[in-house]
PDB file of C-alpha atoms in Angstrom:
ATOM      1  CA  UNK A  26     103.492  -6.403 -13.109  1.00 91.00           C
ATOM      2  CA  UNK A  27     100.918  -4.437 -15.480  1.00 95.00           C
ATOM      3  CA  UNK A  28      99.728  -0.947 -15.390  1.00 94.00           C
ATOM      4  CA  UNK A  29      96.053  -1.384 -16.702  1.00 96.00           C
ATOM      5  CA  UNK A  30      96.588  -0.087 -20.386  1.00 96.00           C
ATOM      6  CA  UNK A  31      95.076  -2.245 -22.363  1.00 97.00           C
ATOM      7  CA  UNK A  32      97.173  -2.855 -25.472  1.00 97.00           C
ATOM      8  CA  UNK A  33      94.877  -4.513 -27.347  1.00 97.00           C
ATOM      9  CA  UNK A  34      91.411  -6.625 -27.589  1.00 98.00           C
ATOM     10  CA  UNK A  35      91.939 -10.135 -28.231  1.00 98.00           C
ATOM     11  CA  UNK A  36      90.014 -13.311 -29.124  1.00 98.00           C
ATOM     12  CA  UNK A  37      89.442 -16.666 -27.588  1.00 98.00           C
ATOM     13  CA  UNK A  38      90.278 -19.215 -30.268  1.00 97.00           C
ATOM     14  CA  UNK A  39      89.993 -22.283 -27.893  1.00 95.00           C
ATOM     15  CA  UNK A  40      89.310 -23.125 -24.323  1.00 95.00           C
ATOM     16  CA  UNK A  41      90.478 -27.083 -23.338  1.00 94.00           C
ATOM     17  CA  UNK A  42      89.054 -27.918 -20.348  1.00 91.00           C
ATOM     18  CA  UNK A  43      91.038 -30.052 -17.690  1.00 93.00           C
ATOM     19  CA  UNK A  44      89.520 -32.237 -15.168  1.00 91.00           C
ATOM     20  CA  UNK A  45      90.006 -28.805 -12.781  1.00 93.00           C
ATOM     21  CA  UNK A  46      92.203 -26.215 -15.294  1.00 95.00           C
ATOM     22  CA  UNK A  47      92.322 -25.593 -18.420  1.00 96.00           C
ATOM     23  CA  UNK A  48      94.060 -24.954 -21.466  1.00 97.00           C
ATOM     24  CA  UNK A  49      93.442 -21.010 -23.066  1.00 97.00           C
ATOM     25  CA  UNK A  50      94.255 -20.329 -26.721  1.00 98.00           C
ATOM     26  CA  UNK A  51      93.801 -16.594 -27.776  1.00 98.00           C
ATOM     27  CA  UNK A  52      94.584 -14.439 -31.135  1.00 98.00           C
ATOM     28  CA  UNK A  53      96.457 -11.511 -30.069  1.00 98.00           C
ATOM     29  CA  UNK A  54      98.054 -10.008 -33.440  1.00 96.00           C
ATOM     30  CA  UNK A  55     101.076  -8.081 -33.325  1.00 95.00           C
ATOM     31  CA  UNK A  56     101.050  -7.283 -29.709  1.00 97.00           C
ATOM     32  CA  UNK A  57     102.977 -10.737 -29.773  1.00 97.00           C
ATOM     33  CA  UNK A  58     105.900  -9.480 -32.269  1.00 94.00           C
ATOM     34  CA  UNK A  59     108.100  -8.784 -29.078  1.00 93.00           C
ATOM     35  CA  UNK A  60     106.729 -11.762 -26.609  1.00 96.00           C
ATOM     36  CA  UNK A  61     108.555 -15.143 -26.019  1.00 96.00           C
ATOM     37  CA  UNK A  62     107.426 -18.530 -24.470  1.00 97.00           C
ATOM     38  CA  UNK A  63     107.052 -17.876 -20.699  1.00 97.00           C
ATOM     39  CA  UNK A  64     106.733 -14.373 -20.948  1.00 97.00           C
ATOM     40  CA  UNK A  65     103.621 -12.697 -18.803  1.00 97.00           C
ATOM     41  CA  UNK A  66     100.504 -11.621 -20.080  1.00 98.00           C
ATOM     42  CA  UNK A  67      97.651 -10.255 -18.831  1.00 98.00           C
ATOM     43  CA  UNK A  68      94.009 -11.781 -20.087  1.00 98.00           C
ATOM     44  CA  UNK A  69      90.859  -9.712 -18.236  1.00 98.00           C
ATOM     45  CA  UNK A  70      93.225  -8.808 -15.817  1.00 98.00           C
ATOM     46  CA  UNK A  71      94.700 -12.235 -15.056  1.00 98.00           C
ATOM     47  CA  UNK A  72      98.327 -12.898 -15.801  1.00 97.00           C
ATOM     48  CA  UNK A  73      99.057 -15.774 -17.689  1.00 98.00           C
ATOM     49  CA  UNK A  74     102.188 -17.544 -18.613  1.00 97.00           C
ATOM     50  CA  UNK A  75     102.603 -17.822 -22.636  1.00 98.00           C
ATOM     51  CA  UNK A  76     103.676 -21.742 -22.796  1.00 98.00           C
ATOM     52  CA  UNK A  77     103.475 -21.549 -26.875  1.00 97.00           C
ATOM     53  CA  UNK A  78     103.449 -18.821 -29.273  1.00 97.00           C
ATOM     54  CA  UNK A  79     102.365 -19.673 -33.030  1.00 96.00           C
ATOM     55  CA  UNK A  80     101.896 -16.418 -35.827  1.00 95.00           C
ATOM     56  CA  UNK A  81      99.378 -14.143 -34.047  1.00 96.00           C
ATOM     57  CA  UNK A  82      98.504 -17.020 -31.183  1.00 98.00           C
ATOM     58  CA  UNK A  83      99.319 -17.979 -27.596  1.00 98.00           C
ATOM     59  CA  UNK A  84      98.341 -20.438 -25.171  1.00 98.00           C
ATOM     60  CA  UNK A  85      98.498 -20.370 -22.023  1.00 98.00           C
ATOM     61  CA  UNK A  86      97.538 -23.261 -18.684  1.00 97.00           C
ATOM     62  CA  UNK A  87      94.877 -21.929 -16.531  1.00 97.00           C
ATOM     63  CA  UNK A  88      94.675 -23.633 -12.845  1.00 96.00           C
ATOM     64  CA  UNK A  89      91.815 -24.282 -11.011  1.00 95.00           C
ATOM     65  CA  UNK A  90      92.241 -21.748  -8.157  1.00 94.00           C
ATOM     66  CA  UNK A  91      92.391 -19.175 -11.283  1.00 95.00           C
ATOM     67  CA  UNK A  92      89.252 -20.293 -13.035  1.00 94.00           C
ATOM     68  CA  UNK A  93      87.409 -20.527  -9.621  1.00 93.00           C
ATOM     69  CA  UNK A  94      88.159 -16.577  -8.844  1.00 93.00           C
ATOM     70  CA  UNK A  95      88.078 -15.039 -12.432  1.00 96.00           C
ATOM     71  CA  UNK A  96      85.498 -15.119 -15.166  1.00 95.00           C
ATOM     72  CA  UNK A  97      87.694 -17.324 -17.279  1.00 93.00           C
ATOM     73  CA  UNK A  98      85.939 -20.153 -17.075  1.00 90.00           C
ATOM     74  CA  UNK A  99      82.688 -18.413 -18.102  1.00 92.00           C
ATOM     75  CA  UNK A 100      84.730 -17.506 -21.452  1.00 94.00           C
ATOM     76  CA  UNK A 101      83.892 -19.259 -24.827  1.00 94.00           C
ATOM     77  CA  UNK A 102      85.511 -19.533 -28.192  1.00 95.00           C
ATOM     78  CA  UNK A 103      84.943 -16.252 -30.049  1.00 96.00           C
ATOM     79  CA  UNK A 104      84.612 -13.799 -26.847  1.00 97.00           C
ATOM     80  CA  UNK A 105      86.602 -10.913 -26.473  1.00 98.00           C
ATOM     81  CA  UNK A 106      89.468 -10.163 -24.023  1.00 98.00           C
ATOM     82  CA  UNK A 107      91.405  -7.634 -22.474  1.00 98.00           C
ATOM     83  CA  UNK A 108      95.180  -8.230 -22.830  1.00 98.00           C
ATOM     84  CA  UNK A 109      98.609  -6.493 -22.008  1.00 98.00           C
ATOM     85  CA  UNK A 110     101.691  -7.040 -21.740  1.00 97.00           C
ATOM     86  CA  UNK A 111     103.860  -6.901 -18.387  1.00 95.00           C
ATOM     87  CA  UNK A 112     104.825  -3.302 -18.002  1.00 92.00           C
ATOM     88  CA  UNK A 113     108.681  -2.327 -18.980  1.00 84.00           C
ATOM     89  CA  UNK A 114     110.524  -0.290 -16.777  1.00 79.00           C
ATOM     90  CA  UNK A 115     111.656   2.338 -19.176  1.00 79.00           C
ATOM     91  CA  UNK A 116     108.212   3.488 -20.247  1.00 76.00           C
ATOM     92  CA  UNK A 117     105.721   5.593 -19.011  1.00 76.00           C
ATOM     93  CA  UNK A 118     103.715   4.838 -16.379  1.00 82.00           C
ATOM     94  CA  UNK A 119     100.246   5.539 -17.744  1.00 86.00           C
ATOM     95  CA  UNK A 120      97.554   3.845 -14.960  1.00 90.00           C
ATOM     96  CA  UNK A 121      98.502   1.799 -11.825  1.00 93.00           C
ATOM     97  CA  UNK A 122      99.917  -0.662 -10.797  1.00 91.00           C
ATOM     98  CA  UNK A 123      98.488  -3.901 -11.508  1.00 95.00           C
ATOM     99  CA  UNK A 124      99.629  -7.621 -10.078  1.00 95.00           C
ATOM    100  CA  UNK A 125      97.272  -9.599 -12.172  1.00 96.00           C
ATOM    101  CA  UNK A 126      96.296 -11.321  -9.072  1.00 95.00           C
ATOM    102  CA  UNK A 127      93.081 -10.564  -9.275  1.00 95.00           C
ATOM    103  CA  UNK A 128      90.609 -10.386  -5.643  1.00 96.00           C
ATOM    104  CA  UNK A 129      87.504 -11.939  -7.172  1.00 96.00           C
ATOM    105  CA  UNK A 130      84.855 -10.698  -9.898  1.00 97.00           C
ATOM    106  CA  UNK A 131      81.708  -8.157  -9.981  1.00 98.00           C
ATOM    107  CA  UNK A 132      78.732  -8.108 -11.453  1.00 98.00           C
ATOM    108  CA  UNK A 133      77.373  -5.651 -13.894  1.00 98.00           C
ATOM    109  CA  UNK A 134      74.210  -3.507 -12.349  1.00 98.00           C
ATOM    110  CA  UNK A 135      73.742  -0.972 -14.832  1.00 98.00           C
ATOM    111  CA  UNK A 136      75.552   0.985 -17.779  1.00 98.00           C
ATOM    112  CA  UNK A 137      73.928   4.559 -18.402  1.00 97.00           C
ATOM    113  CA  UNK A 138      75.837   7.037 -21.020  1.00 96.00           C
ATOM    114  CA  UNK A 139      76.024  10.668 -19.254  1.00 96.00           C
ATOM    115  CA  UNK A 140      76.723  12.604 -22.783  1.00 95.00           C
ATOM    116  CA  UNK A 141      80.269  11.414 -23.929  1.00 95.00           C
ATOM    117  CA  UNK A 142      80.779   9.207 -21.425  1.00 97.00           C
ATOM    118  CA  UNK A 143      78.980   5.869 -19.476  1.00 98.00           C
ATOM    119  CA  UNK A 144      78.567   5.336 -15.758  1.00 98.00           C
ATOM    120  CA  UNK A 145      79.115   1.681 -15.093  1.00 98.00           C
ATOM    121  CA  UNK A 146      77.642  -0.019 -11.946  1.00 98.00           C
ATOM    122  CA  UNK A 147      79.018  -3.190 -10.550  1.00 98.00           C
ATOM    123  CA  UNK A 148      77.995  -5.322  -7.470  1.00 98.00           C
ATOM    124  CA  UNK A 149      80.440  -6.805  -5.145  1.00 98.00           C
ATOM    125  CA  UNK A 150      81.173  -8.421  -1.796  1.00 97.00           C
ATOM    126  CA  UNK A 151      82.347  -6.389   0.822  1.00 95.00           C
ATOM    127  CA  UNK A 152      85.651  -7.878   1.464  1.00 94.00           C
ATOM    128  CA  UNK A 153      86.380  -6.558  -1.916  1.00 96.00           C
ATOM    129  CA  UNK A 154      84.430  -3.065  -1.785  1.00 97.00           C
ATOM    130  CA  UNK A 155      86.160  -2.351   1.862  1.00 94.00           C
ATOM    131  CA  UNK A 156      89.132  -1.622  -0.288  1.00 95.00           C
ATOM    132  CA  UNK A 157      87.883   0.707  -2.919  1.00 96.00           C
ATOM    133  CA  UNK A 158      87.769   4.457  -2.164  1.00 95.00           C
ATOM    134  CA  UNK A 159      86.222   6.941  -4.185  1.00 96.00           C
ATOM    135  CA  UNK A 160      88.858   8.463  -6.510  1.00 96.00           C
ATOM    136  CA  UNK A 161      91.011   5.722  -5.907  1.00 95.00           C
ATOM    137  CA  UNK A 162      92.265   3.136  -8.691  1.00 96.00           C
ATOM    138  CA  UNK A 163      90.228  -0.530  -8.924  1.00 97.00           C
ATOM    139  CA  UNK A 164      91.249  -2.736 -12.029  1.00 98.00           C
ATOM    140  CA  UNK A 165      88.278  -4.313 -14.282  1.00 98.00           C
ATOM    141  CA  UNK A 166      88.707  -7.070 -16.315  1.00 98.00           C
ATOM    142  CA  UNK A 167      92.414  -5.421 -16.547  1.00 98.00           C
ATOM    143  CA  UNK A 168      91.162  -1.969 -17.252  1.00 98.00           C
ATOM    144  CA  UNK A 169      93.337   1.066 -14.805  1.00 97.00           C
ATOM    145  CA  UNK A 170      89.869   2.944 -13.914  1.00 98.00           C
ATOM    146  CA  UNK A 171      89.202   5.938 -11.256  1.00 97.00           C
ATOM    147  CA  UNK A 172      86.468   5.216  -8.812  1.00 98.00           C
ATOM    148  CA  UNK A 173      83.827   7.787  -9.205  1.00 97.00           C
ATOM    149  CA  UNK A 174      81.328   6.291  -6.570  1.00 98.00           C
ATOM    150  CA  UNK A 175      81.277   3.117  -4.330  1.00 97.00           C
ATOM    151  CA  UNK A 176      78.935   2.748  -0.826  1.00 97.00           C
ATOM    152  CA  UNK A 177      78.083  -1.005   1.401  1.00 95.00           C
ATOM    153  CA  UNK A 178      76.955  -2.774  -2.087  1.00 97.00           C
ATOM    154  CA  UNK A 179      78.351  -1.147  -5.140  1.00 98.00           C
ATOM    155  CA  UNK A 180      80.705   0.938  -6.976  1.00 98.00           C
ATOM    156  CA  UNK A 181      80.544   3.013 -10.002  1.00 98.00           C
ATOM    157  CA  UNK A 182      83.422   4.403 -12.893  1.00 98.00           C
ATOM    158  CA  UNK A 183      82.869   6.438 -15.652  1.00 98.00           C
ATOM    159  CA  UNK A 184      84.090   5.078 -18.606  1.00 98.00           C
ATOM    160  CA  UNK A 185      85.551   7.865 -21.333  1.00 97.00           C
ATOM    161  CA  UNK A 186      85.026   7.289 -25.368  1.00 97.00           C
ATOM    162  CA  UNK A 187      88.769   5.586 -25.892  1.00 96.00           C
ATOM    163  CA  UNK A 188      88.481   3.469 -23.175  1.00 97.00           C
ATOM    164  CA  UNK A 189      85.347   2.377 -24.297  1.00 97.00           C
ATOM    165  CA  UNK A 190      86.763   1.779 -27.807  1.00 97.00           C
ATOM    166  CA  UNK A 191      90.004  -0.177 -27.159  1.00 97.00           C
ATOM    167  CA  UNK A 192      88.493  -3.026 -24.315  1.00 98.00           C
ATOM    168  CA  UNK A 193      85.764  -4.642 -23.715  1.00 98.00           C
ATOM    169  CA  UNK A 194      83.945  -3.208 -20.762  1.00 98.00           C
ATOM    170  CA  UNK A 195      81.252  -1.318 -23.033  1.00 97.00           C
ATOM    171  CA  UNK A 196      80.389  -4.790 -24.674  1.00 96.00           C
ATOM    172  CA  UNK A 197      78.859  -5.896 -21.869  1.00 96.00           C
ATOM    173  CA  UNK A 198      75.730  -6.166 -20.403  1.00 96.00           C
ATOM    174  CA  UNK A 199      73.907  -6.454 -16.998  1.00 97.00           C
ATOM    175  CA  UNK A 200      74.501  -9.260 -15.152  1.00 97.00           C
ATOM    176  CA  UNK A 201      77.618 -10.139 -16.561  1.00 97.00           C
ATOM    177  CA  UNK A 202      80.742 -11.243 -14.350  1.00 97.00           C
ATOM    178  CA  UNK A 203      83.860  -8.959 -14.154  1.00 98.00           C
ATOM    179  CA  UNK A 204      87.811  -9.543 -12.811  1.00 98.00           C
ATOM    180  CA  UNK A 205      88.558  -7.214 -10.157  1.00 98.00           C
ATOM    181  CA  UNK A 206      91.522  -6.631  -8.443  1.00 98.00           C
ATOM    182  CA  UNK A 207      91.898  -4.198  -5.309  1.00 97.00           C
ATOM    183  CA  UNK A 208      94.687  -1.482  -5.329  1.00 93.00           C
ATOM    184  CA  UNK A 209      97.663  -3.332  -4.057  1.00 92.00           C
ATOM    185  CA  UNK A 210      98.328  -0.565  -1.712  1.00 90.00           C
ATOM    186  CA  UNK A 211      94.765  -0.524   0.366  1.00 89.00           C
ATOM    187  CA  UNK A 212      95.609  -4.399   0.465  1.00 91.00           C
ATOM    188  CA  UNK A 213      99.330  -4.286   1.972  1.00 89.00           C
ATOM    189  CA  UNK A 214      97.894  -1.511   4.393  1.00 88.00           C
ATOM    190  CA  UNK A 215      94.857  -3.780   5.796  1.00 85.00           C
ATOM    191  CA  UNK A 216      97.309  -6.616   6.147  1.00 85.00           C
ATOM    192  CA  UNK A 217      99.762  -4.599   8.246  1.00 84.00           C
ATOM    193  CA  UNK A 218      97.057  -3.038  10.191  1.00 80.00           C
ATOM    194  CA  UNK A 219      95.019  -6.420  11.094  1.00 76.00           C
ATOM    195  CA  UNK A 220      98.436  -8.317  11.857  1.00 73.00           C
ATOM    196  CA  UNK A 221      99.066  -9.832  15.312  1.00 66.00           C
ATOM    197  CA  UNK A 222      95.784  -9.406  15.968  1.00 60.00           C
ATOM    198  CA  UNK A 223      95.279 -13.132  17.514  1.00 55.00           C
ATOM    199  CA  UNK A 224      97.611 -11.070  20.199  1.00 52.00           C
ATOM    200  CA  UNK A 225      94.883  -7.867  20.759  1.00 48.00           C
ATOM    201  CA  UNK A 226      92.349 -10.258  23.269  1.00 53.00           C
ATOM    202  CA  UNK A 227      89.532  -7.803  21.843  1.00 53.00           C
ATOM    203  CA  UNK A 228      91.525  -4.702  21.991  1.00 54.00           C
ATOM    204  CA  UNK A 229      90.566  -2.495  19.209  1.00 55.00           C
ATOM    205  CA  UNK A 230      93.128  -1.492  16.402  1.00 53.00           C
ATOM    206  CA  UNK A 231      93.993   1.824  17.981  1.00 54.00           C
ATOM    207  CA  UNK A 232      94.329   0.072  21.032  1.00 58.00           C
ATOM    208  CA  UNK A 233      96.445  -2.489  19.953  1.00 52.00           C
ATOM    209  CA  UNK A 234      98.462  -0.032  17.633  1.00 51.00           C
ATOM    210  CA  UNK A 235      99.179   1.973  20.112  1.00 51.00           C
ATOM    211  CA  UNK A 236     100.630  -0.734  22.975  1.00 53.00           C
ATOM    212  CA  UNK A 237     102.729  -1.897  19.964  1.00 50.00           C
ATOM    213  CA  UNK A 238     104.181   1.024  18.487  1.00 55.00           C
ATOM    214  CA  UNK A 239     102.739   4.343  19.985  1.00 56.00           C
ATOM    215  CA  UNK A 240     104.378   6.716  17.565  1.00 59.00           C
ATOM    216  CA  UNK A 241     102.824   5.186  14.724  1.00 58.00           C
ATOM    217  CA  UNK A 242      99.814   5.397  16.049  1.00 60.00           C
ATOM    218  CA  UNK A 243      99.637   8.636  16.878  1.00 68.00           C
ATOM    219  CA  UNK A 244     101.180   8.941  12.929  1.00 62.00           C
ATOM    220  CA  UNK A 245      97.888   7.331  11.672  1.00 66.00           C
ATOM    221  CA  UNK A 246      95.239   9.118  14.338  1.00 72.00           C
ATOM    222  CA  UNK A 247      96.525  12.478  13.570  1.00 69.00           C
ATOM    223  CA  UNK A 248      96.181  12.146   9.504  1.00 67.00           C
ATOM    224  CA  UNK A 249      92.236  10.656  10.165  1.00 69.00           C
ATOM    225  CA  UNK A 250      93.377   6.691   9.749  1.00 66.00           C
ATOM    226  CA  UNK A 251      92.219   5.496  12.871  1.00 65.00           C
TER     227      UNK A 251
END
């Protein structure tokens, strides 16, 4: 589990490509002085296993499923990443919280600086945008950011001068891919919401909802859920 902090910008130092995976070497510096083979960290927002540690490097296996969702296997030697370590339990709890499992990837549409800060508009599929709300917590490429704007297409954040400093998101341009993953919450909420619904013959949610467990459905319609 991560929070979005990033701890520190990394850099590819080799990519071996598998008939399907792949193998991921990347410099991280001192944020390894504490980390030990098979501990979790995440890389754009995708957590990896740390199968070998050597001075300031780690690599880590990469399976197919993960380089067909991510950006990973768009990376090359020399590129920048995102990385952090999984969160401990007696520290603070600075963005929120994070899986590294991420949904699928974005693509830039536009960066525009508004005076100390830059707007930053991504494209996305709806399955992924049904989950954002505005003011409501989307990682990118591992980064804990506040959703400023999103409609049917698109969603925007506004990126402040540190954050811009300490990852990568300001290095890149339009039309380049991004990791996203949906606040776990929105996710566990659709799930329990949409399940059993083989059972609803075309019933709609509040119809179903309320056959099932009327109380709770008269919990959700009177605080504007359904």
């Amino acid at each position: 589990m991560f929070t979005g902090i990033i701890e520190r910008v990394g850099k590819i130092k080799k990519i071996t490509k598998l008939s399907k995976g792949a193998e991921i070497t990347i410099e991280a510096g001192s944020l390894l002085n504490d980390v030990k083979i098979g501990d979790s960290i995440a890389v754009n927002g995708i957590c990896l296993t740390a199968t070998s540690i050597s001075g300031n490097d780690f690599t880590a296996d990469v399976m197919a499923e993960t380089l067909r969702r991510s950006s990973l296997g768009e990376l090359s030697s020399g590129d920048g990443v995102n990385l952090e370590k999984a969160m401990s339990l007696n520290g603070r709890f600075g963005g929120h919280i994070v899986s590294g499992h991420i949904d699928g990837t974005g693509v830039i549409e536009s960066l525009e600086k508004e005076d100390n800060a830059v707007w930053v508009s991504i494209k996305a599929d709806r399955s992924i945008l049904k989950l954002i709300v505005e003011k409501g917590s989307i990682a990118i490429d591992g980064i804990s950011l506040t959703v400023a704007y999103v409609d049917d297409v698109r969603f925007k954040v506004s990126v402040i001068p540190h954050t811009g400093e300490e990852t990568t998101l300001l290095r890149k341009k339009r039309g380049d891919k991004v990791n996203l993953e949906n606040d776990i919450i929105g996710k566990y909420v659709e799930k329990l919401m949409s399940f059993g619904s083989s059972d609803s013959q075309g019933k709609s949610p509040k119809q179903y909802i309320t056959e099932k467990n009327k109380s709770f459905a008269e919990l959700l319609s009177g605080n504007g859920f359904i």
